[in-house]
Short mmCIF file of C-alpha atoms in Angstrom, two decimals:
data_model
loop_
_atom_site.label_atom_id
_atom_site.label_comp_id
_atom_site.label_asym_id
_atom_site.label_seq_id
_atom_site.Cartn_x
_atom_site.Cartn_y
_atom_site.Cartn_z
CA MET P 16 0.00 0.00 0.00
CA ASP P 17 1.51 3.31 -1.11
CA ASP P 18 -1.10 5.51 0.58
CA GLU P 19 -2.42 5.58 4.12
CA GLU P 20 -5.45 3.32 4.05
CA PRO P 21 -7.08 0.67 6.24
CA PHE P 22 -6.01 -2.97 6.11
CA THR P 23 -9.15 -5.05 5.77
CA TYR P 24 -9.88 -8.74 6.23
CA ASP P 25 -13.08 -10.75 6.43
CA GLY P 26 -14.70 -9.49 9.61
CA GLY P 27 -12.52 -6.52 10.44
CA ARG P 28 -10.27 -3.61 9.53
CA VAL P 29 -7.22 -1.88 10.95
CA ASP P 30 -6.99 1.84 10.28
CA PRO P 31 -3.74 3.85 9.95
CA GLY P 32 -2.20 4.38 13.37
CA GLU P 33 -3.91 1.31 14.85
CA THR P 34 -2.60 -2.07 16.05
CA GLN P 35 -4.84 -5.10 16.36
CA ASN P 36 -4.21 -8.50 17.95
CA LEU P 37 -6.76 -11.12 16.97
CA ARG P 38 -7.38 -14.84 16.76
CA TYR P 39 -8.76 -15.54 13.30
CA THR P 40 -10.83 -18.67 12.70
CA VAL P 41 -9.34 -20.78 9.90
CA SER P 42 -11.02 -24.15 10.51
CA GLU P 43 -12.99 -26.25 13.01
CA THR P 44 -12.27 -29.35 15.10
CA TYR P 45 -14.26 -32.60 15.09
CA LEU P 46 -16.37 -31.09 17.88
CA GLY P 47 -17.13 -27.99 15.86
CA ASP P 48 -14.90 -25.76 17.97
CA PRO P 49 -13.05 -23.02 16.08
CA VAL P 50 -9.39 -23.38 15.15
CA LYS P 51 -8.02 -19.87 15.60
CA MET P 52 -4.78 -18.48 14.20
CA PRO P 53 -3.00 -15.64 16.07
CA VAL P 54 -2.58 -12.47 14.00
CA THR P 55 -1.07 -9.08 14.77
CA ILE P 56 -1.61 -6.22 12.32
CA VAL P 57 0.22 -2.91 12.73
CA ASN P 58 -0.94 -0.20 10.34
CA GLY P 59 1.46 2.74 10.35
CA GLU P 60 0.47 6.38 10.04
CA ARG P 61 2.99 6.90 7.22
CA PRO P 62 2.50 5.38 3.75
CA GLY P 63 4.68 2.43 2.84
CA PRO P 64 4.63 -1.21 1.79
CA SER P 65 2.50 -3.89 3.40
CA ILE P 66 4.73 -6.71 4.66
CA ALA P 67 3.66 -10.14 5.94
CA LEU P 68 5.90 -12.09 8.31
CA THR P 69 4.87 -15.75 8.52
CA ALA P 70 6.11 -18.78 10.46
CA ALA P 71 5.22 -22.34 11.43
CA VAL P 72 3.46 -23.35 8.24
CA HIS P 73 5.07 -26.58 9.46
CA GLY P 74 3.90 -26.86 13.04
CA ASP P 75 7.18 -28.05 14.58
CA GLU P 76 9.34 -25.29 13.05
CA LEU P 77 9.66 -22.89 15.98
CA ASN P 78 12.55 -20.47 15.37
CA GLY P 79 10.51 -18.23 13.08
CA ILE P 80 7.71 -17.97 15.62
CA GLU P 81 9.97 -16.09 17.99
CA VAL P 82 11.26 -13.84 15.21
CA VAL P 83 7.73 -12.79 14.25
CA ARG P 84 6.64 -12.37 17.89
CA GLU P 85 9.59 -10.16 18.76
CA VAL P 86 9.07 -7.89 15.75
CA ALA P 87 5.35 -7.58 16.51
CA HIS P 88 5.51 -7.13 20.27
CA GLU P 89 9.00 -5.97 21.29
CA TRP P 90 10.07 -3.59 18.54
CA ASP P 91 9.13 0.09 18.61
CA LEU P 92 6.79 0.37 15.62
CA THR P 93 5.29 3.76 16.43
CA ASP P 94 6.99 5.30 13.40
CA LEU P 95 6.16 2.45 11.02
CA ALA P 96 5.67 3.32 7.36
CA GLY P 97 3.17 0.93 5.79
CA THR P 98 1.49 -2.11 7.28
CA LEU P 99 2.95 -5.10 9.08
CA VAL P 100 0.96 -8.37 9.12
CA CYS P 101 2.44 -10.84 11.61
CA LEU P 102 1.35 -14.49 11.42
CA PRO P 103 3.58 -16.37 13.90
CA VAL P 104 1.73 -19.72 13.73
CA LEU P 105 0.08 -20.58 10.40
CA ASN P 106 -0.38 -24.29 11.11
CA VAL P 107 -2.20 -24.11 14.44
CA PRO P 108 -3.21 -27.82 14.62
CA GLY P 109 0.34 -28.91 13.81
CA PHE P 110 1.79 -26.48 16.36
CA VAL P 111 -0.52 -27.73 19.11
CA ALA P 112 0.43 -31.34 18.34
CA GLN P 113 4.09 -30.38 17.68
CA GLU P 114 3.95 -32.11 14.32
CA ARG P 115 5.14 -30.93 10.92
CA TYR P 116 1.89 -31.51 9.06
CA LEU P 117 -1.76 -30.95 9.82
CA PRO P 118 -2.22 -33.88 12.25
CA VAL P 119 -5.97 -34.32 11.84
CA TYR P 120 -5.90 -34.11 8.07
CA ASP P 121 -2.39 -35.58 7.49
CA ARG P 122 -1.56 -32.99 4.85
CA ASP P 123 1.26 -30.53 4.27
CA LEU P 124 -0.19 -27.03 4.58
CA ASN P 125 2.79 -25.79 2.58
CA ARG P 126 1.59 -27.69 -0.47
CA ALA P 127 -1.99 -26.37 -0.26
CA PHE P 128 -1.59 -22.69 -1.26
CA PRO P 129 -3.26 -20.63 -2.57
CA GLY P 130 -6.01 -22.96 -1.43
CA GLU P 131 -9.51 -23.66 -2.59
CA VAL P 132 -12.82 -22.55 -1.05
CA GLY P 133 -14.52 -25.90 -1.65
CA GLY P 134 -11.42 -28.08 -1.42
CA THR P 135 -9.81 -30.30 1.18
CA SER P 136 -9.44 -29.16 4.78
CA SER P 137 -5.88 -28.01 4.17
CA LYS P 138 -6.82 -26.13 1.00
CA ARG P 139 -9.73 -24.40 2.74
CA MET P 140 -7.42 -23.32 5.55
CA ALA P 141 -4.80 -22.12 3.06
CA ARG P 142 -7.42 -20.17 1.09
CA SER P 143 -8.62 -18.35 4.20
CA ILE P 144 -5.08 -17.38 5.18
CA PHE P 145 -4.11 -16.42 1.63
CA ASP P 146 -7.15 -14.27 0.83
CA ASN P 147 -7.26 -12.38 4.12
CA PHE P 148 -3.65 -11.85 5.12
CA LEU P 149 -1.20 -12.69 2.30
CA GLU P 150 -2.60 -11.53 -1.02
CA PRO P 151 -3.34 -8.00 0.28
CA CYS P 152 0.39 -7.54 1.00
CA ASP P 153 3.24 -6.33 -1.20
CA LEU P 154 5.97 -8.48 0.38
CA CYS P 155 6.23 -11.61 2.50
CA VAL P 156 9.05 -13.20 4.51
CA ASP P 157 8.24 -16.82 5.36
CA PHE P 158 10.31 -18.49 8.11
CA HIS P 159 11.19 -22.19 8.15
CA THR P 160 13.63 -24.61 9.77
CA SER P 161 14.97 -27.93 8.63
CA THR P 162 13.03 -31.06 9.45
CA ARG P 163 13.66 -33.19 12.54
CA GLY P 164 17.19 -34.50 12.95
CA ARG P 165 18.77 -31.92 10.60
CA SER P 166 19.83 -28.31 10.93
CA ASN P 167 20.18 -25.51 8.34
CA MET P 168 22.44 -22.49 8.35
CA LEU P 169 20.44 -19.30 7.94
CA HIS P 170 19.88 -18.75 4.24
CA VAL P 171 17.33 -17.34 1.80
CA ARG P 172 15.44 -19.20 -0.90
CA ALA P 173 14.05 -16.96 -3.62
CA GLU P 174 13.11 -16.74 -7.30
CA MET P 175 15.86 -14.34 -8.33
CA ALA P 176 14.57 -13.87 -11.89
CA ASN P 177 11.72 -11.90 -10.34
CA LYS P 178 13.23 -8.45 -9.71
CA ARG P 179 10.93 -7.63 -6.81
CA VAL P 180 11.80 -10.92 -5.14
CA GLU P 181 15.51 -10.40 -5.84
CA ARG P 182 15.43 -7.02 -4.09
CA LEU P 183 13.79 -8.55 -1.02
CA ALA P 184 16.17 -11.52 -0.96
CA ARG P 185 19.27 -9.33 -1.10
CA ALA P 186 17.86 -6.93 1.48
CA PHE P 187 17.60 -9.73 4.05
CA ALA P 188 21.42 -9.88 3.95
CA SER P 189 22.13 -13.57 4.34
CA ASN P 190 25.39 -15.15 3.19
CA VAL P 191 23.67 -17.70 0.94
CA ILE P 192 20.72 -17.27 -1.41
CA ILE P 193 19.42 -20.35 -3.22
CA ASP P 194 17.74 -19.33 -6.45
CA THR P 195 14.65 -21.50 -7.06
CA GLU P 196 11.05 -20.73 -7.90
CA GLY P 197 9.79 -23.16 -5.26
CA THR P 198 7.49 -26.16 -5.40
CA ALA P 199 3.89 -25.83 -6.55
CA GLY P 200 1.57 -25.25 -3.61
CA THR P 201 4.15 -23.64 -1.36
CA LEU P 202 3.34 -20.31 0.22
CA ARG P 203 6.42 -18.71 -1.38
CA ARG P 204 5.72 -19.78 -4.93
CA GLU P 205 1.97 -19.13 -4.91
CA ALA P 206 2.21 -15.76 -3.15
CA THR P 207 4.87 -14.65 -5.64
CA ARG P 208 2.64 -15.77 -8.50
CA ALA P 209 -0.14 -13.63 -7.01
CA GLY P 210 2.08 -10.54 -7.01
CA VAL P 211 3.33 -10.73 -3.42
CA ALA P 212 7.15 -10.81 -3.59
CA THR P 213 8.01 -13.63 -1.18
CA VAL P 214 11.18 -15.27 0.14
CA THR P 215 11.73 -18.25 2.40
CA ILE P 216 14.18 -18.05 5.29
CA GLU P 217 15.64 -21.38 6.40
CA MET P 218 17.23 -21.40 9.84
CA GLY P 219 18.20 -24.11 12.29
CA GLU P 220 16.21 -27.17 13.27
CA ALA P 221 12.73 -28.13 14.41
CA HIS P 222 11.38 -28.34 17.97
CA ARG P 223 13.49 -25.61 19.55
CA PHE P 224 14.37 -21.93 19.83
CA GLN P 225 17.97 -21.24 18.73
CA ARG P 226 18.79 -17.78 20.00
CA SER P 227 21.78 -17.04 17.77
CA LEU P 228 19.78 -17.81 14.63
CA ILE P 229 16.76 -15.87 15.87
CA ASP P 230 19.00 -12.84 16.43
CA GLN P 231 20.48 -13.19 12.93
CA ALA P 232 16.99 -13.32 11.45
CA LEU P 233 15.94 -10.24 13.40
CA GLU P 234 18.92 -8.39 11.90
CA GLY P 235 17.75 -9.57 8.49
CA ILE P 236 14.29 -8.10 9.10
CA ARG P 237 15.85 -4.82 10.24
CA SER P 238 17.79 -4.74 6.98
CA VAL P 239 14.59 -5.39 4.99
CA PHE P 240 12.84 -2.57 6.83
CA ALA P 241 15.75 -0.30 5.99
CA GLU P 242 15.66 -1.22 2.30
CA TYR P 243 11.97 -0.32 2.04
CA GLY P 244 11.98 2.67 4.37
CA VAL P 245 9.69 0.99 6.87
CA LEU P 246 11.57 2.40 9.87
CA LYS P 247 13.61 5.58 9.54
CA THR P 248 16.58 4.62 11.70
CA GLU P 249 17.51 1.29 10.12
CA VAL P 250 20.64 0.62 8.04
CA VAL P 251 20.79 -1.89 5.19
CA ARG P 252 23.16 -4.68 6.26
CA TRP P 253 25.98 -6.25 4.25
CA PRO P 254 26.64 -9.83 5.46
CA GLY P 255 30.38 -9.78 4.70
CA TRP P 256 30.17 -12.27 1.86
CA ARG P 257 27.39 -13.67 -0.27
CA THR P 258 26.89 -16.39 -2.83
CA VAL P 259 23.81 -16.85 -4.99
CA VAL P 260 23.38 -20.51 -5.85
CA ASP P 261 21.38 -21.15 -9.00
CA GLY P 262 18.84 -23.92 -8.62
CA SER P 263 20.39 -25.80 -11.54
CA SER P 264 23.98 -25.43 -10.33
CA GLU P 265 25.95 -27.94 -8.31
CA LYS P 266 24.45 -28.74 -4.95
CA THR P 267 23.78 -32.05 -3.32
CA TRP P 268 22.71 -33.94 -0.27
CA VAL P 269 25.74 -36.07 0.57
CA ARG P 270 24.38 -39.45 1.62
CA ALA P 271 25.66 -42.29 3.78
CA ASP P 272 27.04 -45.39 2.07
CA ALA P 273 27.08 -47.30 5.36
CA GLY P 274 24.89 -47.57 8.44
CA GLY P 275 26.15 -46.57 11.87
CA LEU P 276 26.84 -43.64 14.18
CA VAL P 277 27.97 -40.35 12.67
CA ASP P 278 30.68 -37.99 13.88
CA MET P 279 30.39 -34.69 12.00
CA HIS P 280 33.69 -32.84 11.50
CA ALA P 281 32.17 -29.62 10.16
CA ASP P 282 29.13 -27.61 11.25
CA ARG P 283 26.45 -25.84 9.24
CA GLY P 284 27.82 -22.75 7.50
CA ALA P 285 31.34 -24.14 7.24
CA PHE P 286 33.39 -24.08 4.04
CA VAL P 287 34.81 -27.50 3.09
CA GLU P 288 37.34 -28.28 0.38
CA ALA P 289 36.91 -31.04 -2.16
CA GLY P 290 38.24 -34.30 -0.76
CA SER P 291 38.21 -33.16 2.87
CA THR P 292 36.49 -35.35 5.47
CA ILE P 293 33.03 -34.06 6.32
CA CYS P 294 32.18 -36.83 8.77
CA THR P 295 32.92 -40.42 9.73
CA ILE P 296 30.47 -43.28 10.19
CA ALA P 297 31.36 -46.10 12.60
CA ASN P 298 29.71 -49.24 13.95
CA PRO P 299 29.05 -49.54 17.72
CA PHE P 300 32.46 -51.19 18.30
CA LYS P 301 34.37 -48.68 16.12
CA THR P 302 35.92 -51.64 14.34
CA ALA P 303 34.73 -50.34 10.97
CA THR P 304 34.88 -46.66 10.07
CA VAL P 305 33.83 -45.00 6.81
CA ARG P 306 35.08 -41.53 5.96
CA VAL P 307 32.76 -39.28 3.97
CA HIS P 308 34.53 -36.77 1.72
CA ALA P 309 33.32 -33.52 0.17
CA PRO P 310 32.72 -34.05 -3.57
CA PHE P 311 33.57 -30.40 -4.35
CA ASP P 312 34.48 -27.09 -2.68
CA GLY P 313 31.37 -25.78 -0.98
CA VAL P 314 29.41 -24.49 1.98
CA LEU P 315 27.44 -26.78 4.28
CA ILE P 316 24.00 -25.22 4.37
CA GLY P 317 22.44 -28.21 6.13
CA VAL P 318 23.86 -30.92 8.39
CA LEU P 319 22.69 -34.00 10.25
CA GLU P 320 21.89 -33.50 13.94
CA ASN P 321 20.59 -36.98 14.79
CA PRO P 322 23.85 -38.99 14.61
CA VAL P 323 22.46 -42.32 13.39
CA VAL P 324 22.01 -43.36 9.76
CA TYR P 325 21.03 -46.15 7.43
CA PRO P 326 22.76 -46.40 4.04
CA GLY P 327 21.24 -43.74 1.82
CA ASN P 328 20.30 -41.35 4.62
CA PRO P 329 21.32 -37.70 4.07
CA LEU P 330 24.34 -36.44 5.99
CA CYS P 331 24.72 -32.84 4.81
CA HIS P 332 23.51 -30.40 2.17
CA LEU P 333 26.45 -28.97 0.26
CA VAL P 334 26.39 -26.11 -2.26
CA LYS P 335 29.29 -25.34 -4.58
CA VAL P 336 30.99 -21.94 -4.35
CA ASP P 337 33.45 -20.22 -6.66
CA GLN P 338 36.96 -19.13 -5.69
CA PRO P 339 36.10 -15.45 -4.97
CA THR P 340 33.38 -16.58 -2.59
CA GLN P 341 35.76 -19.06 -1.01
CA ARG P 342 38.31 -16.31 -0.37
CA ALA P 343 35.61 -14.06 1.11
CA ILE P 344 34.51 -16.85 3.46
CA GLU P 345 38.07 -17.47 4.56
CA ARG P 346 38.60 -13.75 5.23
CA SER P 347 35.42 -13.50 7.28
CA GLN P 348 36.29 -16.59 9.32
CA SER P 349 39.79 -15.32 10.09
CA ALA P 350 38.65 -11.78 10.96
#
């Protein structure tokens, strides 16, 4: 929204200068009780973009919840330009059950967007969220973590061919941007298709708050706000080094060729050289050990946290980097 105007949704409105906390009904239980999603809308007195911050579309992905809550309820937003729509828990049933998917319906909410009025339970829920709180916005930052037993370094996933998305992705100031359009049905892809420039932020692992990653993400949001003039005092952040990994370029999940217990020798975010040992896999007696080597020079954007594997299980997610990026990483790590 470029002019000062109310933000409206089915059943309510938030005028310029107002803040509203609400629980919006998105579904019903078997007993007919409402399933209510928490929403905070801050409509600034100055004109500016409308930005949605979303988290927990997978109910066990918690880091983003705290990011959205802190922006909505701890930051000074009295001088906000534009409108901020904060949706800390999209998948309420999954969050309550601490499960990734919608537990009652056994569906992935992040494959149901933009939804369908007369569709499945997940598509009806997605449609309600999309129509009322996502499509009215200009921009969206959607927070995720890795699945159980794995952990991601903080990075952005974005469709960089879309110039509006590219601007948002670079403004978040992460070291790594993975350039993909996203899978059909995901919030990011479908919101972008509807004209809402959207990026995904991957950070950490499920079932926990990880303070260092939460703080990094908050700095990313401050940088976004600076880029779009949402708050006057913010400064656009440069992360020190950055690599944009094309979706078709070299990246891989390195997988186990043996079963056993895993000892990781490098953490998420680390640079590893081709041929170096990423981890070792050993049997319970340590009488047989398998060394797992990096297939190319790259950055570990995701690593195993649960140290037990079958053959074929993923160990780490490695993305290839060029020599200038490698030198920048080495400089930043030695600084």
